[in-house]
Tab-separated table of N, CA and C in Angstrom:
chain	number	residue	atom	x	y	z
A	2	MET	N	-3.745	-13.537	13.493
A	2	MET	CA	-2.970	-12.618	12.678
A	2	MET	C	-3.193	-12.888	11.192
A	3	LEU	N	-3.260	-14.155	10.818
A	3	LEU	CA	-3.457	-14.482	9.408
A	3	LEU	C	-4.860	-14.124	8.936
A	4	SER	N	-5.848	-14.131	9.845
A	4	SER	CA	-7.197	-13.741	9.420
A	4	SER	C	-7.235	-12.250	9.079
A	5	LEU	N	-6.494	-11.429	9.817
A	5	LEU	CA	-6.406	-10.007	9.497
A	5	LEU	C	-5.691	-9.812	8.159
A	6	THR	N	-4.649	-10.570	7.922
A	6	THR	CA	-3.932	-10.496	6.652
A	6	THR	C	-4.830	-10.926	5.499
A	7	PHE	N	-5.611	-11.975	5.728
A	7	PHE	CA	-6.534	-12.453	4.691
A	7	PHE	C	-7.595	-11.403	4.387
A	8	SER	N	-8.110	-10.731	5.412
A	8	SER	CA	-9.117	-9.694	5.173
A	8	SER	C	-8.506	-8.507	4.410
A	9	CYS	N	-7.246	-8.161	4.703
A	9	CYS	CA	-6.572	-7.099	3.942
A	9	CYS	C	-6.375	-7.530	2.492
A	10	ASP	N	-6.056	-8.794	2.275
A	10	ASP	CA	-5.918	-9.299	0.905
A	10	ASP	C	-7.239	-9.209	0.153
A	11	CYS	N	-8.343	-9.483	0.839
A	11	CYS	CA	-9.657	-9.355	0.193
A	11	CYS	C	-9.933	-7.902	-0.185
A	12	ILE	N	-9.547	-6.967	0.678
A	12	ILE	CA	-9.711	-5.547	0.354
A	12	ILE	C	-8.835	-5.177	-0.836
A	13	TYR	N	-7.613	-5.735	-0.907
A	13	TYR	CA	-6.726	-5.451	-2.035
A	13	TYR	C	-7.315	-5.984	-3.339
A	14	VAL	N	-7.914	-7.165	-3.298
A	14	VAL	CA	-8.547	-7.726	-4.501
A	14	VAL	C	-9.729	-6.858	-4.921
A	15	LEU	N	-10.506	-6.390	-3.946
A	15	LEU	CA	-11.606	-5.488	-4.243
A	15	LEU	C	-11.091	-4.186	-4.857
A	16	ASP	N	-9.958	-3.697	-4.364
A	16	ASP	CA	-9.349	-2.494	-4.917
A	16	ASP	C	-8.930	-2.719	-6.370
A	17	ILE	N	-8.403	-3.890	-6.670
A	17	ILE	CA	-8.020	-4.211	-8.052
A	17	ILE	C	-9.254	-4.214	-8.953
A	18	LEU	N	-10.344	-4.802	-8.478
A	18	LEU	CA	-11.569	-4.836	-9.276
A	18	LEU	C	-12.117	-3.429	-9.515
A	19	ILE	N	-12.021	-2.565	-8.508
A	19	ILE	CA	-12.492	-1.191	-8.676
A	19	ILE	C	-11.590	-0.428	-9.635
A	20	ARG	N	-10.292	-0.624	-9.508
A	20	ARG	CA	-9.360	0.103	-10.385
A	20	ARG	C	-9.497	-0.335	-11.841
A	21	MET	N	-9.950	-1.586	-12.065
A	21	MET	CA	-10.175	-2.023	-13.443
A	21	MET	C	-11.355	-1.297	-14.070
A	22	ARG	N	-12.242	-0.754	-13.260
A	22	ARG	CA	-13.426	-0.053	-13.766
A	22	ARG	C	-13.276	1.466	-13.710
A	23	THR	N	-12.106	1.969	-13.309
A	23	THR	CA	-11.887	3.407	-13.213
A	23	THR	C	-11.559	3.965	-14.587
A	24	GLY	N	-12.289	5.003	-14.967
A	24	GLY	CA	-12.107	5.605	-16.288
A	24	GLY	C	-10.795	6.367	-16.400
A	25	PHE	N	-10.387	6.567	-17.628
A	25	PHE	CA	-9.188	7.353	-17.922
A	25	PHE	C	-9.465	8.176	-19.173
A	26	ARG	N	-8.647	9.166	-19.400
A	26	ARG	CA	-8.831	10.038	-20.560
A	26	ARG	C	-7.871	9.624	-21.674
A	27	LYS	N	-8.449	9.513	-22.871
A	27	LYS	CA	-7.664	9.192	-24.057
A	27	LYS	C	-7.973	10.266	-25.097
A	28	LEU	N	-6.970	11.073	-25.401
A	28	LEU	CA	-7.119	12.207	-26.310
A	28	LEU	C	-8.206	13.171	-25.826
A	29	GLY	N	-8.296	13.343	-24.501
A	29	GLY	CA	-9.246	14.275	-23.913
A	29	GLY	C	-10.640	13.737	-23.716
A	30	VAL	N	-10.907	12.516	-24.163
A	30	VAL	CA	-12.232	11.916	-24.051
A	30	VAL	C	-12.189	10.851	-22.961
A	31	LEU	N	-13.174	10.882	-22.057
A	31	LEU	CA	-13.250	9.898	-20.986
A	31	LEU	C	-13.651	8.543	-21.551
A	32	VAL	N	-12.815	7.538	-21.332
A	32	VAL	CA	-13.080	6.186	-21.839
A	32	VAL	C	-13.938	5.459	-20.815
A	33	GLY	N	-15.026	4.851	-21.265
A	33	GLY	CA	-15.937	4.144	-20.379
A	33	GLY	C	-16.168	2.696	-20.774
A	34	ASP	N	-15.572	2.265	-21.878
A	34	ASP	CA	-15.736	0.894	-22.344
A	34	ASP	C	-15.007	-0.053	-21.400
A	35	SER	N	-15.705	-1.073	-20.904
A	35	SER	CA	-15.124	-1.945	-19.880
A	35	SER	C	-13.930	-2.748	-20.408
A	36	VAL	N	-13.948	-3.113	-21.670
A	36	VAL	CA	-12.821	-3.868	-22.231
A	36	VAL	C	-11.576	-2.985	-22.300
A	37	GLN	N	-11.745	-1.751	-22.757
A	37	GLN	CA	-10.604	-0.830	-22.824
A	37	GLN	C	-10.104	-0.468	-21.431
A	38	LEU	N	-11.028	-0.315	-20.478
A	38	LEU	CA	-10.617	-0.014	-19.102
A	38	LEU	C	-9.780	-1.148	-18.526
A	39	ARG	N	-10.221	-2.370	-18.747
A	39	ARG	CA	-9.497	-3.539	-18.242
A	39	ARG	C	-8.119	-3.654	-18.890
A	40	GLN	N	-8.057	-3.460	-20.205
A	40	GLN	CA	-6.766	-3.530	-20.899
A	40	GLN	C	-5.822	-2.424	-20.445
A	41	HIS	N	-6.356	-1.227	-20.259
A	41	HIS	CA	-5.529	-0.104	-19.808
A	41	HIS	C	-4.956	-0.387	-18.426
A	42	TYR	N	-5.773	-0.957	-17.534
A	42	TYR	CA	-5.297	-1.246	-16.180
A	42	TYR	C	-4.230	-2.338	-16.185
A	43	TRP	N	-4.475	-3.428	-16.897
A	43	TRP	CA	-3.537	-4.550	-16.858
A	43	TRP	C	-2.239	-4.262	-17.606
A	44	HIS	N	-2.213	-3.236	-18.444
A	44	HIS	CA	-0.974	-2.851	-19.118
A	44	HIS	C	-0.260	-1.707	-18.400
A	45	SER	N	-0.690	-1.367	-17.200
A	45	SER	CA	-0.065	-0.276	-16.444
A	45	SER	C	0.806	-0.855	-15.326
A	46	TRP	N	1.699	0.000	-14.821
A	46	TRP	CA	2.553	-0.423	-13.705
A	46	TRP	C	1.737	-0.603	-12.431
A	47	GLY	N	0.602	0.088	-12.328
A	47	GLY	CA	-0.241	-0.052	-11.141
A	47	GLY	C	-0.717	-1.479	-10.955
A	48	ALA	N	-1.021	-2.165	-12.059
A	48	ALA	CA	-1.464	-3.562	-11.969
A	48	ALA	C	-0.336	-4.460	-11.465
A	49	VAL	N	0.879	-4.200	-11.915
A	49	VAL	CA	2.026	-5.004	-11.468
A	49	VAL	C	2.231	-4.832	-9.961
A	50	PHE	N	2.206	-3.575	-9.499
A	50	PHE	CA	2.393	-3.326	-8.073
A	50	PHE	C	1.247	-3.908	-7.254
A	51	ASP	N	0.017	-3.821	-7.761
A	51	ASP	CA	-1.128	-4.359	-7.026
A	51	ASP	C	-1.047	-5.877	-6.883
A	52	VAL	N	-0.658	-6.547	-7.952
A	52	VAL	CA	-0.550	-8.016	-7.882
A	52	VAL	C	0.594	-8.428	-6.961
A	53	LEU	N	1.726	-7.727	-7.045
A	53	LEU	CA	2.842	-8.056	-6.154
A	53	LEU	C	2.513	-7.765	-4.695
A	54	ALA	N	1.632	-6.809	-4.449
A	54	ALA	CA	1.267	-6.467	-3.073
A	54	ALA	C	0.390	-7.533	-2.426
A	55	ILE	N	-0.314	-8.330	-3.218
A	55	ILE	CA	-1.182	-9.340	-2.619
A	55	ILE	C	-0.593	-10.749	-2.650
A	56	VAL	N	0.617	-10.895	-3.155
A	56	VAL	CA	1.253	-12.217	-3.138
A	56	VAL	C	1.497	-12.610	-1.679
A	57	PRO	N	1.011	-13.766	-1.248
A	57	PRO	CA	1.108	-14.141	0.169
A	57	PRO	C	2.476	-14.728	0.537
A	58	PHE	N	3.476	-13.867	0.619
A	58	PHE	CA	4.814	-14.339	0.981
A	58	PHE	C	4.860	-14.890	2.404
A	59	GLU	N	3.949	-14.429	3.278
A	59	GLU	CA	3.961	-14.927	4.656
A	59	GLU	C	3.540	-16.393	4.738
A	60	LEU	N	2.739	-16.855	3.775
A	60	LEU	CA	2.381	-18.276	3.756
A	60	LEU	C	3.568	-19.134	3.336
A	61	LEU	N	4.441	-18.577	2.499
A	61	LEU	CA	5.653	-19.302	2.120
A	61	LEU	C	6.631	-19.372	3.289
A	62	ALA	N	6.550	-18.388	4.192
A	62	ALA	CA	7.466	-18.344	5.334
A	62	ALA	C	6.951	-19.136	6.522
A	63	LEU	N	5.711	-19.644	6.476
A	63	LEU	CA	5.148	-20.365	7.618
A	63	LEU	C	5.917	-21.627	8.006
A	64	PRO	N	6.355	-22.462	7.058
A	64	PRO	CA	7.075	-23.671	7.483
A	64	PRO	C	8.364	-23.372	8.252
A	65	SER	N	9.022	-22.283	7.925
A	65	SER	CA	10.267	-21.953	8.621
A	65	SER	C	10.031	-21.037	9.810
A	66	GLY	N	8.783	-20.683	10.085
A	66	GLY	CA	8.477	-19.754	11.162
A	66	GLY	C	7.967	-18.456	10.573
A	67	TYR	N	6.951	-17.897	11.192
A	67	TYR	CA	6.307	-16.695	10.659
A	67	TYR	C	7.215	-15.492	10.876
A	68	HIS	N	7.516	-14.787	9.800
A	68	HIS	CA	8.333	-13.584	9.872
A	68	HIS	C	7.515	-12.401	9.369
A	69	VAL	N	7.498	-11.336	10.138
A	69	VAL	CA	6.763	-10.142	9.736
A	69	VAL	C	7.391	-9.523	8.504
A	70	SER	N	8.686	-9.716	8.329
A	70	SER	CA	9.362	-9.126	7.174
A	70	SER	C	8.857	-9.717	5.861
A	71	ALA	N	8.145	-10.840	5.908
A	71	ALA	CA	7.583	-11.425	4.687
A	71	ALA	C	6.385	-10.627	4.192
A	72	ARG	N	5.892	-9.680	4.984
A	72	ARG	CA	4.733	-8.878	4.597
A	72	ARG	C	5.118	-7.513	4.056
A	73	PHE	N	6.388	-7.268	3.811
A	73	PHE	CA	6.817	-5.955	3.345
A	73	PHE	C	6.399	-5.668	1.914
A	74	ASN	N	5.927	-6.663	1.193
A	74	ASN	CA	5.438	-6.390	-0.157
A	74	ASN	C	4.158	-5.558	-0.125
A	75	ARG	N	3.505	-5.459	1.038
A	75	ARG	CA	2.312	-4.618	1.174
A	75	ARG	C	2.649	-3.133	1.010
A	76	LEU	N	3.914	-2.780	1.203
A	76	LEU	CA	4.315	-1.380	1.061
A	76	LEU	C	4.274	-0.904	-0.395
A	77	LEU	N	4.047	-1.836	-1.321
A	77	LEU	CA	3.898	-1.432	-2.721
A	77	LEU	C	2.624	-0.620	-2.935
A	78	LYS	N	1.708	-0.665	-1.960
A	78	LYS	CA	0.490	0.144	-2.025
A	78	LYS	C	0.735	1.561	-1.517
A	79	LEU	N	1.945	1.877	-1.078
A	79	LEU	CA	2.259	3.178	-0.513
A	79	LEU	C	2.074	4.297	-1.546
A	80	LYS	N	2.426	4.045	-2.791
A	80	LYS	CA	2.255	5.063	-3.831
A	80	LYS	C	0.785	5.416	-3.993
A	81	ARG	N	-0.066	4.459	-3.857
A	81	ARG	CA	-1.514	4.692	-3.956
A	81	ARG	C	-1.984	5.611	-2.828
A	82	TRP	N	-1.463	5.416	-1.623
A	82	TRP	CA	-1.837	6.253	-0.486
A	82	TRP	C	-1.336	7.690	-0.687
A	83	ILE	N	-0.140	7.843	-1.203
A	83	ILE	CA	0.408	9.180	-1.438
A	83	ILE	C	-0.415	9.904	-2.503
A	84	THR	N	-0.830	9.197	-3.539
A	84	THR	CA	-1.682	9.790	-4.565
A	84	THR	C	-3.013	10.227	-3.964
A	85	PHE	N	-3.561	9.416	-3.060
A	85	PHE	CA	-4.808	9.772	-2.390
A	85	PHE	C	-4.638	11.045	-1.562
A	86	GLU	N	-3.525	11.150	-0.844
A	86	GLU	CA	-3.274	12.346	-0.037
A	86	GLU	C	-3.206	13.598	-0.909
A	87	ILE	N	-2.511	13.516	-2.025
A	87	ILE	CA	-2.372	14.681	-2.905
A	87	ILE	C	-3.725	15.095	-3.469
A	88	LYS	N	-4.518	14.133	-3.926
A	88	LYS	CA	-5.836	14.456	-4.469
A	88	LYS	C	-6.752	15.002	-3.386
A	89	LEU	N	-6.654	14.460	-2.176
A	89	LEU	CA	-7.490	14.929	-1.079
A	89	LEU	C	-7.167	16.376	-0.732
A	90	LEU	N	-5.894	16.697	-0.641
A	90	LEU	CA	-5.507	18.057	-0.279
A	90	LEU	C	-5.825	19.064	-1.387
A	91	ASN	N	-5.815	18.617	-2.629
A	91	ASN	CA	-6.115	19.532	-3.734
A	91	ASN	C	-7.603	19.779	-3.918
A	92	ARG	N	-8.444	18.860	-3.473
A	92	ARG	CA	-9.871	18.946	-3.779
A	92	ARG	C	-10.750	19.238	-2.569
A	93	THR	N	-10.193	19.441	-1.404
A	93	THR	CA	-11.006	19.676	-0.224
A	93	THR	C	-11.124	21.165	0.075
A	94	ASP	N	-12.156	21.502	0.833
A	94	ASP	CA	-12.341	22.893	1.241
A	94	ASP	C	-11.512	23.248	2.477
A	95	TYR	N	-11.111	22.252	3.240
A	95	TYR	CA	-10.356	22.473	4.472
A	95	TYR	C	-9.040	21.696	4.445
A	96	PRO	N	-8.073	22.112	3.637
A	96	PRO	CA	-6.828	21.333	3.536
A	96	PRO	C	-6.006	21.344	4.818
A	97	THR	N	-6.121	22.397	5.624
A	97	THR	CA	-5.334	22.458	6.860
A	97	THR	C	-5.769	21.373	7.838
A	98	CYS	N	-7.067	21.159	7.949
A	98	CYS	CA	-7.562	20.096	8.842
A	98	CYS	C	-7.054	18.734	8.385
A	99	TRP	N	-7.095	18.482	7.088
A	99	TRP	CA	-6.623	17.210	6.569
A	99	TRP	C	-5.116	17.062	6.745
A	100	ARG	N	-4.370	18.156	6.611
A	100	ARG	CA	-2.926	18.083	6.827
A	100	ARG	C	-2.615	17.685	8.263
A	101	ILE	N	-3.377	18.222	9.219
A	101	ILE	CA	-3.169	17.866	10.623
A	101	ILE	C	-3.479	16.393	10.845
A	102	LEU	N	-4.583	15.908	10.283
A	102	LEU	CA	-4.929	14.491	10.438
A	102	LEU	C	-3.901	13.574	9.764
A	103	LEU	N	-3.424	13.967	8.590
A	103	LEU	CA	-2.417	13.155	7.903
A	103	LEU	C	-1.094	13.174	8.656
A	104	LEU	N	-0.758	14.309	9.282
A	104	LEU	CA	0.442	14.376	10.105
A	104	LEU	C	0.316	13.464	11.313
A	105	LEU	N	-0.841	13.451	11.937
A	105	LEU	CA	-1.071	12.558	13.072
A	105	LEU	C	-0.964	11.094	12.640
A	106	GLN	N	-1.491	10.783	11.468
A	106	GLN	CA	-1.398	9.417	10.949
A	106	GLN	C	0.057	9.018	10.714
A	107	LYS	N	0.846	9.945	10.173
A	107	LYS	CA	2.251	9.642	9.919
A	107	LYS	C	3.030	9.492	11.214
A	108	LEU	N	2.702	10.281	12.216
A	108	LEU	CA	3.367	10.133	13.518
A	108	LEU	C	3.051	8.782	14.147
A	109	LEU	N	1.792	8.356	14.054
A	109	LEU	CA	1.421	7.047	14.585
A	109	LEU	C	2.119	5.922	13.819
A	110	LEU	N	2.274	6.095	12.517
A	110	LEU	CA	2.983	5.100	11.716
A	110	LEU	C	4.449	5.016	12.125
A	111	ILE	N	5.072	6.163	12.358
A	111	ILE	CA	6.474	6.163	12.793
A	111	ILE	C	6.610	5.510	14.167
A	112	LEU	N	5.663	5.772	15.064
A	112	LEU	CA	5.692	5.103	16.371
A	112	LEU	C	5.529	3.594	16.219
A	113	HIS	N	4.663	3.180	15.307
A	113	HIS	CA	4.468	1.746	15.058
A	113	HIS	C	5.746	1.113	14.530
A	114	TRP	N	6.389	1.784	13.552
A	114	TRP	CA	7.643	1.254	13.009
A	114	TRP	C	8.734	1.227	14.076
A	115	ASN	N	8.758	2.222	14.952
A	115	ASN	CA	9.728	2.242	16.026
A	115	ASN	C	9.530	1.035	16.948
A	116	GLY	N	8.289	0.726	17.261
A	116	GLY	CA	8.002	-0.463	18.065
A	116	GLY	C	8.453	-1.738	17.373
A	117	LYS	N	8.267	-1.798	16.060
A	117	LYS	CA	8.725	-2.972	15.302
A	117	LYS	C	10.241	-3.108	15.362
A	118	VAL	N	10.954	-1.982	15.257
A	118	VAL	CA	12.421	-2.028	15.308
A	118	VAL	C	12.882	-2.496	16.682
A	119	VAL	N	12.298	-1.960	17.736
A	119	VAL	CA	12.676	-2.369	19.091
A	119	VAL	C	12.394	-3.848	19.282
A	120	PHE	N	11.249	-4.308	18.805
A	120	PHE	CA	10.903	-5.721	18.918
A	120	PHE	C	11.881	-6.596	18.139
A	121	SER	N	12.230	-6.170	16.911
A	121	SER	CA	13.131	-6.990	16.096
A	121	SER	C	14.538	-7.007	16.667
A	122	VAL	N	14.997	-5.888	17.217
A	122	VAL	CA	16.321	-5.867	17.833
A	122	VAL	C	16.325	-6.741	19.081
A	123	PHE	N	15.241	-6.702	19.830
A	123	PHE	CA	15.156	-7.505	21.054
A	123	PHE	C	15.202	-8.993	20.739
A	124	PHE	N	14.562	-9.391	19.668
A	124	PHE	CA	14.545	-10.806	19.301
A	124	PHE	C	15.547	-11.135	18.199
A	125	HIS	N	16.447	-10.212	17.901
A	125	HIS	CA	17.546	-10.418	16.958
A	125	HIS	C	17.071	-10.793	15.562
A	126	ASP	N	16.024	-10.168	15.112
A	126	ASP	CA	15.543	-10.375	13.753
A	126	ASP	C	16.226	-9.344	12.863
A	127	LEU	N	17.439	-9.660	12.458
A	127	LEU	CA	18.248	-8.692	11.728
A	127	LEU	C	17.734	-8.424	10.323
A	128	ALA	N	17.027	-9.383	9.737
A	128	ALA	CA	16.483	-9.168	8.389
A	128	ALA	C	15.441	-8.052	8.414
A	129	LEU	N	14.559	-8.064	9.412
A	129	LEU	CA	13.556	-7.019	9.530
A	129	LEU	C	14.209	-5.670	9.802
A	130	LEU	N	15.242	-5.660	10.622
A	130	LEU	CA	15.950	-4.416	10.923
A	130	LEU	C	16.593	-3.840	9.664
A	131	LEU	N	17.185	-4.702	8.842
A	131	LEU	CA	17.813	-4.245	7.608
A	131	LEU	C	16.779	-3.663	6.641
A	132	VAL	N	15.636	-4.322	6.503
A	132	VAL	CA	14.579	-3.823	5.624
A	132	VAL	C	14.062	-2.482	6.142
A	133	PHE	N	13.912	-2.351	7.455
A	133	PHE	CA	13.430	-1.105	8.027
A	133	PHE	C	14.426	0.029	7.783
A	134	VAL	N	15.690	-0.222	7.978
A	134	VAL	CA	16.710	0.809	7.763
A	134	VAL	C	16.709	1.235	6.296
A	135	LEU	N	16.603	0.298	5.374
A	135	LEU	CA	16.559	0.639	3.952
A	135	LEU	C	15.318	1.452	3.633
A	136	LEU	N	14.179	1.102	4.270
A	136	LEU	CA	12.953	1.841	4.047
A	136	LEU	C	13.079	3.277	4.533
A	137	VAL	N	13.694	3.465	5.688
A	137	VAL	CA	13.869	4.816	6.217
A	137	VAL	C	14.813	5.621	5.334
A	138	LEU	N	15.843	4.978	4.805
A	138	LEU	CA	16.773	5.693	3.917
A	138	LEU	C	16.104	6.097	2.614
A	139	VAL	N	15.185	5.267	2.116
A	139	VAL	CA	14.493	5.584	0.865
A	139	VAL	C	13.519	6.730	1.085
A	140	LEU	N	12.799	6.705	2.193
A	140	LEU	CA	11.814	7.766	2.451
A	140	LEU	C	12.524	9.006	2.904
């Protein structure tokens, strides 16, 4: 399980490196200078969320027992996924097909979360249940 988490962390670090090189517009002109790109990224809220998303809280929870709820900081990448969905639907030639696929993805995610809730209730992991309920109320 930790090897999968480590590989996701490597992908997150790669995402941070790519986002540091992503251009932005300043007064209508596309900025391409690597120093300005890096400064713009590190002074944005996206950098804060990206760094908090890769903090390995599950390693801090290992001595007391591995808790899945220690990985909820990964949900800070959710805004990035929503932005991707909006850009995908606006720029594709077949938005209906993508809407169906995204709906299927969301249904599978809800089924996965439902399984997590049943598992946590069965093993009396009330902290995970509380985080899940708060997440559902926010969404």
